[in-house]
Amino acid sequence: LALPLGVRAVTVDATAVHDSGASEVQELAYSLAAGAQYLRALVEAGFTIEEAAGLIDFRYAATDEQFPTIAKFRAARRLWNRVAELSGVSTAAAGQLQHAVTSRPMMSKYDPYVNMLRTTVASFAAGVGGAAAVTVLPFDEPLGLPEPFSRRIARNTSSLLISESHVAAVADPAGGAYAVEKLTDDLARAAWALFGEIDSTDSLDAALALVRGKVEATVSARALEIAKRTRPITGVSEFPNLHETLPERRPYAEPLDVLRYAGEFEALRDDRSATAVFLATMGTVAAHTARATFAANLLASGGVDTVTAGATEGVDD
């Protein structure tokens, strides 16, 4: 098999488990397990181990959690190098070619322009983490088919990071930073342990069941954090605007199979209350503003609008 320089025949797409709600560790472990299976299959098909390793590339999700994303891409290369070493691949052929795609689950349908900020941070983190290619998804993707404007913004995000922020000018800009090195090491060790569990199962169905169970536990824990707003989502669970007008987009032919983090709050907004809650903001503005703002934001995140009493300072009983 002769392929053009730089072309790979097999993609290990770890965004599939990310879109289902997987954590960074689970995404890494899944990619190692899938990559190892592809290596075995290619060798059984007649390729040498060197040729097999050179046919595989990896696709990972990049989120707006900057440092975990940087560490994930760095850990992925370390882990795959270890798999290649144990498989007998030479150092020259053991490198992992990485393609980053900005996360679909992190995107929000409401206040969609915040997605521009999310994808900017995500693509920056992927570049700093060492991804060879980065795909920035349009900010309006949760609403439907992207428009030319949103596609242009997505394209320009990478162009600005490369041309003006010089993200591609340094090989490993985060290398040597204690926090990044420690997080990279922690992710690598945890993912390697989970990979061992997956790879030791006796069938593909058992491996998938193990991964599915781990992912479901992560989804449940994350959903609880989001519900309690200890893991805030700007524009949805924090600072929501019930009176915004969403951009109109053409629907997809088939809905995207993505478990978006903001999904439960957005469902409340879709079925918003027709009755507003009255906030009796008594006393001076300084006395009630903080608590009234908190209450209004909390109610608005669940699709409940508020009306306030207005200025009451000096009003007779």
Short mmCIF file of N, CA and C in Angstrom, two decimals, residues 146-226:
data_model
loop_
_atom_site.label_atom_id
_atom_site.label_comp_id
_atom_site.label_asym_id
_atom_site.label_seq_id
_atom_site.Cartn_x
_atom_site.Cartn_y
_atom_site.Cartn_z
N PRO A 146 -24.60 25.62 9.74
CA PRO A 146 -23.90 26.90 9.86
C PRO A 146 -24.06 27.78 8.62
N GLU A 147 -23.98 29.08 8.84
CA GLU A 147 -24.06 30.06 7.76
C GLU A 147 -22.64 30.45 7.33
N PRO A 148 -22.50 31.12 6.17
CA PRO A 148 -21.17 31.56 5.72
C PRO A 148 -20.43 32.40 6.77
N PHE A 149 -21.17 33.27 7.48
CA PHE A 149 -20.52 34.11 8.48
C PHE A 149 -19.88 33.27 9.58
N SER A 150 -20.61 32.29 10.10
CA SER A 150 -20.06 31.48 11.20
C SER A 150 -18.92 30.59 10.72
N ARG A 151 -18.98 30.11 9.49
CA ARG A 151 -17.87 29.32 8.96
C ARG A 151 -16.62 30.19 8.79
N ARG A 152 -16.84 31.44 8.38
CA ARG A 152 -15.70 32.34 8.22
C ARG A 152 -15.06 32.66 9.57
N ILE A 153 -15.89 32.88 10.59
CA ILE A 153 -15.36 33.14 11.93
C ILE A 153 -14.55 31.94 12.43
N ALA A 154 -15.06 30.73 12.18
CA ALA A 154 -14.36 29.52 12.61
C ALA A 154 -13.00 29.41 11.91
N ARG A 155 -12.98 29.67 10.62
CA ARG A 155 -11.72 29.60 9.88
C ARG A 155 -10.74 30.67 10.38
N ASN A 156 -11.24 31.88 10.62
CA ASN A 156 -10.37 32.98 11.04
C ASN A 156 -9.80 32.76 12.44
N THR A 157 -10.50 31.99 13.25
CA THR A 157 -9.99 31.73 14.61
C THR A 157 -8.63 31.07 14.55
N SER A 158 -8.51 30.03 13.74
CA SER A 158 -7.21 29.36 13.59
C SER A 158 -6.19 30.27 12.94
N SER A 159 -6.61 31.03 11.94
CA SER A 159 -5.68 31.93 11.25
C SER A 159 -5.09 32.96 12.20
N LEU A 160 -5.93 33.53 13.05
CA LEU A 160 -5.45 34.53 14.01
C LEU A 160 -4.51 33.91 15.04
N LEU A 161 -4.85 32.71 15.53
CA LEU A 161 -3.99 32.06 16.51
C LEU A 161 -2.62 31.72 15.92
N ILE A 162 -2.60 31.35 14.65
CA ILE A 162 -1.33 31.00 14.01
C ILE A 162 -0.54 32.25 13.62
N SER A 163 -1.22 33.21 12.97
CA SER A 163 -0.52 34.35 12.39
C SER A 163 -0.23 35.47 13.38
N GLU A 164 -1.12 35.66 14.37
CA GLU A 164 -0.96 36.78 15.29
C GLU A 164 -0.54 36.35 16.69
N SER A 165 -1.03 35.19 17.14
CA SER A 165 -0.63 34.71 18.47
C SER A 165 0.57 33.77 18.40
N HIS A 166 0.94 33.33 17.19
CA HIS A 166 2.12 32.50 16.95
C HIS A 166 2.10 31.20 17.76
N VAL A 167 0.90 30.61 17.85
CA VAL A 167 0.76 29.37 18.61
C VAL A 167 1.59 28.24 17.99
N ALA A 168 1.76 28.28 16.67
CA ALA A 168 2.48 27.21 15.99
C ALA A 168 3.99 27.43 15.96
N ALA A 169 4.47 28.51 16.56
CA ALA A 169 5.89 28.84 16.45
C ALA A 169 6.77 28.08 17.44
N VAL A 170 6.18 27.55 18.50
CA VAL A 170 6.95 26.85 19.54
C VAL A 170 6.44 25.41 19.63
N ALA A 171 7.35 24.47 19.74
CA ALA A 171 6.97 23.05 19.72
C ALA A 171 6.14 22.66 20.93
N ASP A 172 6.55 23.06 22.11
CA ASP A 172 5.85 22.66 23.34
C ASP A 172 5.88 23.82 24.33
N PRO A 173 5.09 24.86 24.09
CA PRO A 173 5.16 26.06 24.94
C PRO A 173 4.78 25.81 26.38
N ALA A 174 4.00 24.76 26.66
CA ALA A 174 3.60 24.49 28.04
C ALA A 174 4.58 23.57 28.76
N GLY A 175 5.54 23.03 28.04
CA GLY A 175 6.49 22.11 28.63
C GLY A 175 7.32 22.76 29.73
N GLY A 176 7.48 22.07 30.84
CA GLY A 176 8.26 22.59 31.95
C GLY A 176 7.44 23.29 33.00
N ALA A 177 6.20 23.67 32.66
CA ALA A 177 5.32 24.30 33.66
C ALA A 177 4.84 23.21 34.61
N TYR A 178 5.04 23.41 35.91
CA TYR A 178 4.75 22.33 36.86
C TYR A 178 3.30 21.87 36.77
N ALA A 179 2.38 22.82 36.75
CA ALA A 179 0.95 22.46 36.74
C ALA A 179 0.61 21.60 35.52
N VAL A 180 1.14 22.00 34.35
CA VAL A 180 0.85 21.25 33.12
C VAL A 180 1.53 19.89 33.15
N GLU A 181 2.78 19.85 33.58
CA GLU A 181 3.49 18.57 33.65
C GLU A 181 2.81 17.61 34.62
N LYS A 182 2.37 18.13 35.77
CA LYS A 182 1.71 17.27 36.77
C LYS A 182 0.37 16.77 36.24
N LEU A 183 -0.41 17.65 35.61
CA LEU A 183 -1.70 17.25 35.06
C LEU A 183 -1.52 16.26 33.92
N THR A 184 -0.50 16.48 33.09
CA THR A 184 -0.20 15.54 32.01
C THR A 184 0.12 14.15 32.57
N ASP A 185 0.96 14.13 33.61
CA ASP A 185 1.35 12.86 34.21
C ASP A 185 0.15 12.16 34.86
N ASP A 186 -0.69 12.93 35.55
CA ASP A 186 -1.87 12.34 36.20
C ASP A 186 -2.82 11.75 35.17
N LEU A 187 -3.07 12.48 34.08
CA LEU A 187 -3.95 11.97 33.03
C LEU A 187 -3.36 10.72 32.39
N ALA A 188 -2.06 10.74 32.13
CA ALA A 188 -1.42 9.60 31.47
C ALA A 188 -1.51 8.35 32.34
N ARG A 189 -1.25 8.50 33.63
CA ARG A 189 -1.27 7.34 34.52
C ARG A 189 -2.69 6.78 34.66
N ALA A 190 -3.67 7.66 34.82
CA ALA A 190 -5.06 7.20 34.97
C ALA A 190 -5.56 6.56 33.68
N ALA A 191 -5.22 7.16 32.53
CA ALA A 191 -5.67 6.61 31.25
C ALA A 191 -4.99 5.26 30.97
N TRP A 192 -3.73 5.13 31.35
CA TRP A 192 -3.04 3.85 31.13
C TRP A 192 -3.66 2.73 31.95
N ALA A 193 -4.04 3.07 33.19
CA ALA A 193 -4.69 2.06 34.04
C ALA A 193 -6.03 1.64 33.45
N LEU A 194 -6.82 2.60 32.96
CA LEU A 194 -8.11 2.27 32.36
C LEU A 194 -7.92 1.51 31.05
N PHE A 195 -6.93 1.89 30.28
CA PHE A 195 -6.62 1.16 29.05
C PHE A 195 -6.32 -0.30 29.36
N GLY A 196 -5.59 -0.54 30.44
CA GLY A 196 -5.30 -1.92 30.84
C GLY A 196 -6.57 -2.69 31.13
N GLU A 197 -7.54 -2.04 31.79
CA GLU A 197 -8.82 -2.70 32.07
C GLU A 197 -9.55 -3.04 30.78
N ILE A 198 -9.58 -2.08 29.86
CA ILE A 198 -10.31 -2.28 28.60
C ILE A 198 -9.65 -3.38 27.78
N ASP A 199 -8.33 -3.33 27.69
CA ASP A 199 -7.60 -4.26 26.83
C ASP A 199 -7.61 -5.69 27.38
N SER A 200 -7.87 -5.81 28.69
CA SER A 200 -7.87 -7.16 29.29
C SER A 200 -9.23 -7.84 29.21
N THR A 201 -10.26 -7.17 28.71
CA THR A 201 -11.57 -7.81 28.56
C THR A 201 -11.48 -8.88 27.48
N ASP A 202 -12.41 -9.83 27.55
CA ASP A 202 -12.31 -11.00 26.66
C ASP A 202 -13.10 -10.86 25.37
N SER A 203 -13.77 -9.72 25.17
CA SER A 203 -14.52 -9.54 23.93
C SER A 203 -14.76 -8.05 23.68
N LEU A 204 -15.10 -7.73 22.44
CA LEU A 204 -15.39 -6.34 22.09
C LEU A 204 -16.62 -5.84 22.85
N ASP A 205 -17.63 -6.69 22.97
CA ASP A 205 -18.84 -6.29 23.69
C ASP A 205 -18.53 -5.97 25.16
N ALA A 206 -17.67 -6.76 25.76
CA ALA A 206 -17.29 -6.52 27.16
C ALA A 206 -16.51 -5.21 27.29
N ALA A 207 -15.64 -4.94 26.32
CA ALA A 207 -14.86 -3.70 26.34
C ALA A 207 -15.78 -2.49 26.20
N LEU A 208 -16.72 -2.57 25.27
CA LEU A 208 -17.65 -1.46 25.07
C LEU A 208 -18.55 -1.27 26.29
N ALA A 209 -18.96 -2.36 26.93
CA ALA A 209 -19.79 -2.27 28.12
C ALA A 209 -19.02 -1.60 29.26
N LEU A 210 -17.74 -1.92 29.38
CA LEU A 210 -16.91 -1.29 30.41
C LEU A 210 -16.79 0.20 30.17
N VAL A 211 -16.49 0.58 28.93
CA VAL A 211 -16.36 2.00 28.60
C VAL A 211 -17.69 2.71 28.82
N ARG A 212 -18.78 2.08 28.39
CA ARG A 212 -20.10 2.71 28.53
C ARG A 212 -20.44 2.94 30.00
N GLY A 213 -20.13 1.99 30.86
CA GLY A 213 -20.41 2.15 32.29
C GLY A 213 -19.60 3.28 32.90
N LYS A 214 -18.32 3.39 32.52
CA LYS A 214 -17.47 4.47 33.03
C LYS A 214 -17.99 5.83 32.57
N VAL A 215 -18.39 5.90 31.31
CA VAL A 215 -18.88 7.16 30.75
C VAL A 215 -20.18 7.57 31.42
N GLU A 216 -21.07 6.63 31.63
CA GLU A 216 -22.36 6.94 32.27
C GLU A 216 -22.15 7.50 33.68
N ALA A 217 -21.19 6.96 34.41
CA ALA A 217 -20.89 7.48 35.75
C ALA A 217 -20.36 8.91 35.67
N THR A 218 -19.53 9.18 34.68
CA THR A 218 -19.00 10.54 34.49
C THR A 218 -20.11 11.51 34.12
N VAL A 219 -20.99 11.08 33.22
CA VAL A 219 -22.11 11.93 32.80
C VAL A 219 -22.99 12.28 34.00
N SER A 220 -23.26 11.30 34.85
CA SER A 220 -24.10 11.54 36.02
C SER A 220 -23.46 12.53 36.98
N ALA A 221 -22.15 12.35 37.24
CA ALA A 221 -21.46 13.25 38.16
C ALA A 221 -21.38 14.66 37.60
N ARG A 222 -21.10 14.78 36.29
CA ARG A 222 -21.02 16.10 35.67
C ARG A 222 -22.38 16.79 35.66
N ALA A 223 -23.43 16.03 35.38
CA ALA A 223 -24.79 16.60 35.35
C ALA A 223 -25.18 17.17 36.71
N LEU A 224 -24.76 16.50 37.78
CA LEU A 224 -25.06 16.99 39.13
C LEU A 224 -24.33 18.30 39.40
N GLU A 225 -23.07 18.39 38.97
CA GLU A 225 -22.32 19.63 39.15
C GLU A 225 -22.96 20.77 38.36
N ILE A 226 -23.39 20.48 37.15
CA ILE A 226 -24.02 21.52 36.32
C ILE A 226 -25.36 21.93 36.92
#
